[in-house]
Amino acid sequence: MADNGNKTAEFNLDDIHALRMAARALSSETRLEILRALQSGSKSIGELSEELQIPMSTISTSVSILAEARLIITENKPHERGMLKLCSPSLSQIIFHLSSEASVETEEASKSLTMTMPVGCYTDAQSITPTCGLCSEYSIIGEKDAPLSFFHPDRFSAQRVWFHSGFLEYRFSFVYMNSITFKWLELSFETCSEAPMYRDPWKSDISVLINGHELGIFESPCDCGGVRGALTPSWNSVLSTQYGFLKTWRLDESGTYLDGIRINDLSISDISFSALPYISIQIGVSEDAVHVGGINLFGDKFGNYAQPLVLKLGYQLDR
């Protein structure tokens, strides 16, 4: 059996998009056959095609859908003929809850809010080290490998931001945040490691902090390049960073989750949201991390996913 760490993912109606993606991924007999085949170990697209007697084009499409739903993990490995995409199971169990995780008395009392933030709209850049830089949809902003460029007036138009270590702080606020009780919080963005040009493998421990509390670490496997990102502008060389991984952190009463997998006991009730007039979100790589391999953050016009930072909040109005 493949070692998937006995990991469990839970889906509920608080995140209809994730629930729909998982349900779609499981709705195909071909994709179910792929999941079953991967239980014996990691396999390439070609190996899956040969074992299941299904065309490689069909396998490739199905693998993309399973990976997007985070039911499997794909990674590129060096091979004598170039790069080989290996597929591995990421979960041993999936639980569907056909109810909202936030417990409320009435629908009117429970609400949600979605806010977006361009990657260049940070309020502070802390201890940024090279390699580093920013670029818009059209050109480099300031100078490469110059931390001072992170305070350039044009940073607000940035579509990609990268640095070796340090943190960017983003502040989200809305007018009635001091008259509510937070039930859950979800943050998603596209990211990967940062190396000169690009490199695979190239591990990096990417951290997210909410109001000073660390939610957890995403161990990015590489700096993704060599293949043009779906949204990456043509002026950006294919020999440099092209795209990343769409990662989702979730914080609720039961703990903290990364891509639906529980990673620690920190719950939303452990964090104070009344001390500040905003929610502070810090994203970066600590200089003390096990893998200090940098970070790339992608906007909605760079990489593979047409979104900036997305913050979703579930809350209950105080009476």
Coordinates of C-alpha atoms in Angstrom, one line a residue:
M1 CA 0.0 0.0 0.0
A2 CA 1.2 3.6 -0.6
D3 CA 2.2 5.6 2.4
N4 CA -0.3 8.4 2.5
G5 CA 0.2 9.0 6.2
N6 CA -3.4 8.0 7.0
K7 CA -4.5 11.5 6.2
T8 CA -8.1 12.5 6.3
A9 CA -9.8 15.4 4.4
E10 CA -13.2 16.7 5.5
F11 CA -15.5 18.6 3.2
N12 CA -18.6 20.6 4.2
L13 CA -21.0 23.2 3.0
D14 CA -18.8 26.0 4.4
D15 CA -16.7 25.6 1.3
I16 CA -18.9 24.7 -1.6
H17 CA -16.1 25.1 -4.1
A18 CA -13.9 22.5 -2.4
L19 CA -16.9 20.1 -1.9
R20 CA -17.9 20.4 -5.6
M21 CA -14.3 19.8 -6.8
A22 CA -14.0 16.7 -4.7
A23 CA -17.4 15.4 -5.8
R24 CA -16.5 16.0 -9.4
A25 CA -13.2 14.2 -9.1
L26 CA -14.9 11.2 -7.6
S27 CA -17.7 11.1 -10.2
S28 CA -15.7 9.3 -12.9
E29 CA -14.9 5.6 -13.1
T30 CA -11.6 6.4 -14.7
R31 CA -10.5 8.6 -11.8
L32 CA -11.6 6.1 -9.3
E33 CA -9.5 3.4 -11.1
I34 CA -6.6 5.8 -10.9
L35 CA -7.0 6.3 -7.2
R36 CA -7.2 2.5 -6.7
A37 CA -4.1 2.0 -8.9
L38 CA -2.1 4.5 -6.8
Q39 CA -2.8 2.6 -3.6
S40 CA 0.2 0.3 -4.5
G41 CA 2.6 3.2 -4.9
S42 CA 3.5 6.3 -6.9
K43 CA 3.1 5.9 -10.7
S44 CA 3.8 8.0 -13.8
I45 CA 1.2 9.0 -16.4
G46 CA 2.6 6.3 -18.7
E47 CA 2.5 3.6 -16.1
L48 CA -1.1 4.4 -15.2
S49 CA -2.0 4.4 -18.9
E50 CA -0.4 1.0 -19.4
E51 CA -1.8 -0.6 -16.3
L52 CA -5.4 0.6 -16.8
Q53 CA -5.3 0.3 -20.6
I54 CA -6.6 3.9 -20.9
P55 CA -5.1 6.5 -23.4
M56 CA -2.4 8.8 -21.9
S57 CA -4.4 11.9 -22.8
T58 CA -7.4 10.7 -20.8
I59 CA -5.1 9.7 -17.8
S60 CA -3.5 13.2 -18.0
T61 CA -6.8 15.0 -17.9
S62 CA -8.1 12.8 -15.0
V63 CA -4.9 13.3 -13.0
S64 CA -5.2 17.1 -13.4
I65 CA -8.8 17.0 -12.0
L66 CA -7.7 14.7 -9.1
A67 CA -4.8 17.0 -8.3
E68 CA -6.9 20.1 -8.5
A69 CA -9.3 18.5 -6.0
R70 CA -6.2 17.7 -3.8
L71 CA -7.0 14.0 -3.8
I72 CA -3.6 13.1 -5.2
I73 CA -0.2 14.8 -5.3
T74 CA 1.8 15.2 -8.5
E75 CA 5.5 16.1 -8.7
N76 CA 8.0 16.3 -11.5
K77 CA 11.1 14.2 -11.2
P78 CA 14.3 14.2 -13.4
H79 CA 14.2 11.4 -16.0
E80 CA 16.6 10.3 -18.7
R81 CA 14.2 11.8 -21.3
G82 CA 13.5 14.9 -19.4
M83 CA 11.0 15.4 -16.5
L84 CA 8.7 12.6 -15.4
K85 CA 5.4 13.5 -13.6
L86 CA 4.8 11.1 -10.7
C87 CA 1.3 10.7 -9.1
S88 CA 0.8 9.7 -5.5
P89 CA -2.2 9.4 -3.2
S90 CA -2.5 12.2 -0.7
L91 CA -5.3 10.8 1.5
S92 CA -6.5 7.6 3.1
Q93 CA -10.0 8.8 3.9
I94 CA -12.5 11.5 2.8
I95 CA -15.4 12.6 4.9
F96 CA -18.3 14.6 3.5
H97 CA -20.5 16.6 5.9
L98 CA -23.7 17.8 4.3
S99 CA -24.0 20.6 6.8
S100 CA -22.2 23.7 7.7
E101 CA -19.4 23.3 10.2
A102 CA -20.2 26.5 12.0
S103 CA -23.0 25.8 14.5
V104 CA -25.6 28.6 14.5
E105 CA -29.2 28.8 15.5
T106 CA -30.6 30.4 12.4
E107 CA -29.4 31.1 8.8
E108 CA -29.8 34.8 9.4
A109 CA -27.3 34.7 12.3
S110 CA -24.6 33.0 10.2
K111 CA -22.9 34.9 7.4
S112 CA -19.8 34.8 5.3
L113 CA -17.7 37.3 3.5
T114 CA -15.0 37.0 0.8
M115 CA -12.3 39.7 0.4
T116 CA -9.4 39.8 -2.1
M117 CA -6.0 41.5 -1.9
P118 CA -3.5 42.0 -4.7
V119 CA -0.2 40.5 -3.9
G120 CA 1.5 44.0 -4.1
C121 CA -0.9 45.6 -1.5
Y122 CA 1.1 44.5 1.5
T123 CA 1.5 47.0 4.4
D124 CA 5.0 45.9 5.5
A125 CA 7.9 44.0 4.1
Q126 CA 9.9 42.5 7.0
S127 CA 13.6 41.3 6.7
I128 CA 13.4 40.7 3.0
T129 CA 16.6 39.0 1.6
P130 CA 17.7 38.3 -2.0
T131 CA 17.0 36.7 -4.4
C132 CA 14.1 39.0 -4.4
G133 CA 12.0 41.3 -6.6
L134 CA 8.6 42.3 -8.0
C135 CA 7.1 42.4 -11.4
S136 CA 3.8 43.6 -12.9
E137 CA 1.9 42.1 -15.8
Y138 CA 4.3 44.1 -18.1
S139 CA 7.7 44.6 -16.5
I140 CA 10.0 44.4 -13.5
I141 CA 9.2 46.9 -10.7
G142 CA 12.3 48.7 -9.3
E143 CA 15.5 46.5 -9.4
K144 CA 16.0 42.8 -8.9
D145 CA 17.6 41.7 -5.7
A146 CA 17.1 45.1 -4.1
P147 CA 14.9 44.8 -0.9
L148 CA 14.3 48.6 -1.1
S149 CA 12.2 47.9 -4.3
F150 CA 9.6 46.4 -2.0
F151 CA 8.6 49.9 -1.1
H152 CA 8.5 51.2 -4.6
P153 CA 5.3 53.2 -5.3
D154 CA 4.4 50.8 -8.2
R155 CA 4.4 47.8 -6.0
F156 CA 0.6 47.9 -5.8
S157 CA 0.5 46.7 -9.5
A158 CA 2.7 43.7 -8.7
Q159 CA 1.6 40.4 -10.2
R160 CA 4.5 38.3 -8.8
V161 CA 6.5 38.9 -5.7
W162 CA 9.5 36.8 -4.7
F163 CA 12.2 36.7 -1.9
H164 CA 14.5 34.3 -0.2
S165 CA 13.5 34.9 3.4
G166 CA 11.4 37.4 5.3
F167 CA 7.7 38.2 5.5
L168 CA 5.0 40.3 3.8
E169 CA 2.2 41.6 6.0
Y170 CA -1.3 42.1 4.5
R171 CA -4.1 43.8 6.5
F172 CA -7.8 43.0 5.9
S173 CA -10.6 45.0 7.5
F174 CA -14.3 45.7 7.2
V175 CA -16.6 48.1 9.0
Y176 CA -18.4 45.8 11.4
M177 CA -15.6 43.4 12.3
N178 CA -15.7 44.4 15.9
S179 CA -19.4 43.5 16.3
I180 CA -19.2 39.8 15.2
T181 CA -17.9 36.5 16.4
F182 CA -15.6 34.7 13.9
K183 CA -16.6 31.1 13.3
W184 CA -14.0 30.2 10.6
L185 CA -11.4 31.8 8.4
E186 CA -10.0 30.6 5.1
L187 CA -7.0 32.0 3.2
S188 CA -5.9 30.8 -0.3
F189 CA -3.1 31.9 -2.7
E190 CA -0.8 30.6 -5.3
T191 CA 2.8 30.1 -4.2
C192 CA 6.0 28.1 -4.6
S193 CA 9.7 28.2 -3.6
E194 CA 12.2 30.7 -4.9
A195 CA 15.6 29.9 -6.5
P196 CA 17.7 31.6 -9.1
M197 CA 15.8 31.1 -12.4
Y198 CA 13.9 28.0 -11.3
R199 CA 14.8 24.7 -9.6
D200 CA 13.2 21.3 -9.0
P201 CA 13.6 20.0 -6.3
W202 CA 14.0 23.1 -4.1
K203 CA 12.2 22.8 -0.8
S204 CA 11.0 25.8 1.2
D205 CA 9.0 26.1 4.4
I206 CA 6.4 28.7 3.7
S207 CA 4.6 30.0 6.8
V208 CA 1.3 31.8 7.3
L209 CA 0.6 33.8 10.5
I210 CA -2.8 35.3 11.5
N211 CA -2.6 38.1 14.1
G212 CA 0.8 36.8 15.1
H213 CA -0.2 33.1 15.4
E214 CA 1.4 30.6 13.0
L215 CA -1.2 28.5 11.2
G216 CA 1.4 26.1 9.9
I217 CA 3.9 25.5 7.2
F218 CA 3.6 24.4 3.6
E219 CA 6.7 22.5 2.5
S220 CA 6.9 23.7 -1.1
P221 CA 8.8 21.1 -3.2
C222 CA 10.2 23.3 -5.8
D223 CA 10.4 26.6 -7.7
C224 CA 8.2 25.9 -10.8
G225 CA 9.5 26.8 -14.2
G226 CA 10.4 25.3 -17.6
V227 CA 6.8 25.2 -18.7
R228 CA 4.9 28.4 -19.2
G229 CA 2.2 29.2 -16.6
A230 CA -1.3 29.5 -18.0
L231 CA -1.5 33.2 -17.1
T232 CA 2.2 34.1 -17.1
P233 CA 3.0 36.9 -19.6
S234 CA 5.1 36.1 -22.6
W235 CA 7.9 38.5 -21.7
N236 CA 8.7 36.5 -18.6
S237 CA 11.3 33.9 -19.7
V238 CA 10.2 30.2 -19.4
L239 CA 13.6 29.7 -17.8
S240 CA 12.4 31.6 -14.7
T241 CA 9.6 31.0 -12.3
Q242 CA 6.3 30.4 -14.1
Y243 CA 3.6 29.2 -11.7
G244 CA 2.9 27.8 -8.2
F245 CA 0.6 25.6 -6.1
L246 CA -2.8 26.9 -5.0
K247 CA -2.8 26.4 -1.2
T248 CA -5.7 26.9 1.2
W249 CA -5.3 27.4 5.0
R250 CA -8.5 27.0 7.1
L251 CA -9.0 27.9 10.7
D252 CA -12.1 27.0 12.6
E253 CA -13.3 25.7 16.0
S254 CA -11.8 22.2 15.4
G255 CA -8.3 23.3 14.5
T256 CA -6.2 24.4 11.6
Y257 CA -6.2 22.7 8.1
L258 CA -4.0 22.9 5.0
D259 CA -5.8 21.8 1.9
G260 CA -8.4 20.0 4.0
I261 CA -5.9 18.1 6.1
R262 CA -5.7 18.9 9.8
I263 CA -2.2 20.2 10.7
N264 CA -2.5 21.5 14.3
D265 CA -4.8 22.2 17.3
L266 CA -4.8 26.0 16.9
S267 CA -8.5 27.0 16.7
I268 CA -10.2 30.2 15.8
S269 CA -11.1 30.8 19.4
D270 CA -7.4 30.9 20.3
I271 CA -7.0 34.1 18.3
S272 CA -8.1 37.6 19.4
F273 CA -9.8 39.6 16.6
S274 CA -10.8 42.6 18.8
A275 CA -7.4 44.0 19.7
L276 CA -6.7 45.3 16.2
P277 CA -8.9 47.2 13.7
Y278 CA -7.8 44.7 11.0
I279 CA -6.8 41.1 10.5
S280 CA -3.0 40.8 10.1
I281 CA -1.8 38.1 7.7
Q282 CA 1.9 37.5 7.4
I283 CA 3.3 35.2 4.6
G284 CA 6.9 34.3 4.1
V285 CA 9.8 32.1 5.0
S286 CA 11.6 32.3 8.4
E287 CA 15.3 32.5 8.4
D288 CA 15.2 29.8 11.1
A289 CA 13.2 27.4 9.0
V290 CA 14.4 23.9 8.3
H291 CA 14.2 24.6 4.5
V292 CA 14.9 28.2 3.7
G293 CA 14.2 28.1 0.0
G294 CA 12.4 31.3 -0.6
I295 CA 8.8 32.1 -1.8
N296 CA 7.0 33.3 -4.8
L297 CA 3.5 34.8 -4.6
F298 CA 1.4 35.1 -7.7
G299 CA -1.4 37.5 -8.6
D300 CA -4.5 37.0 -10.8
K301 CA -2.5 37.6 -14.0
F302 CA 0.5 35.5 -13.3
G303 CA 0.9 31.7 -12.8
N304 CA -1.8 29.1 -13.2
Y305 CA -4.7 30.5 -11.1
A306 CA -6.6 33.7 -11.8
Q307 CA -6.8 34.9 -8.2
P308 CA -4.9 37.2 -5.8
L309 CA -4.9 36.5 -2.1
V310 CA -8.5 35.4 -1.2
L311 CA -9.7 35.6 2.4
K312 CA -13.0 34.1 3.3
L313 CA -14.6 34.6 6.7
G314 CA -17.5 32.9 8.4
Y315 CA -19.0 34.9 11.3
Q316 CA -22.0 35.3 13.6
L317 CA -23.5 38.7 14.4
D318 CA -23.3 39.6 18.1
R319 CA -26.6 40.3 19.6

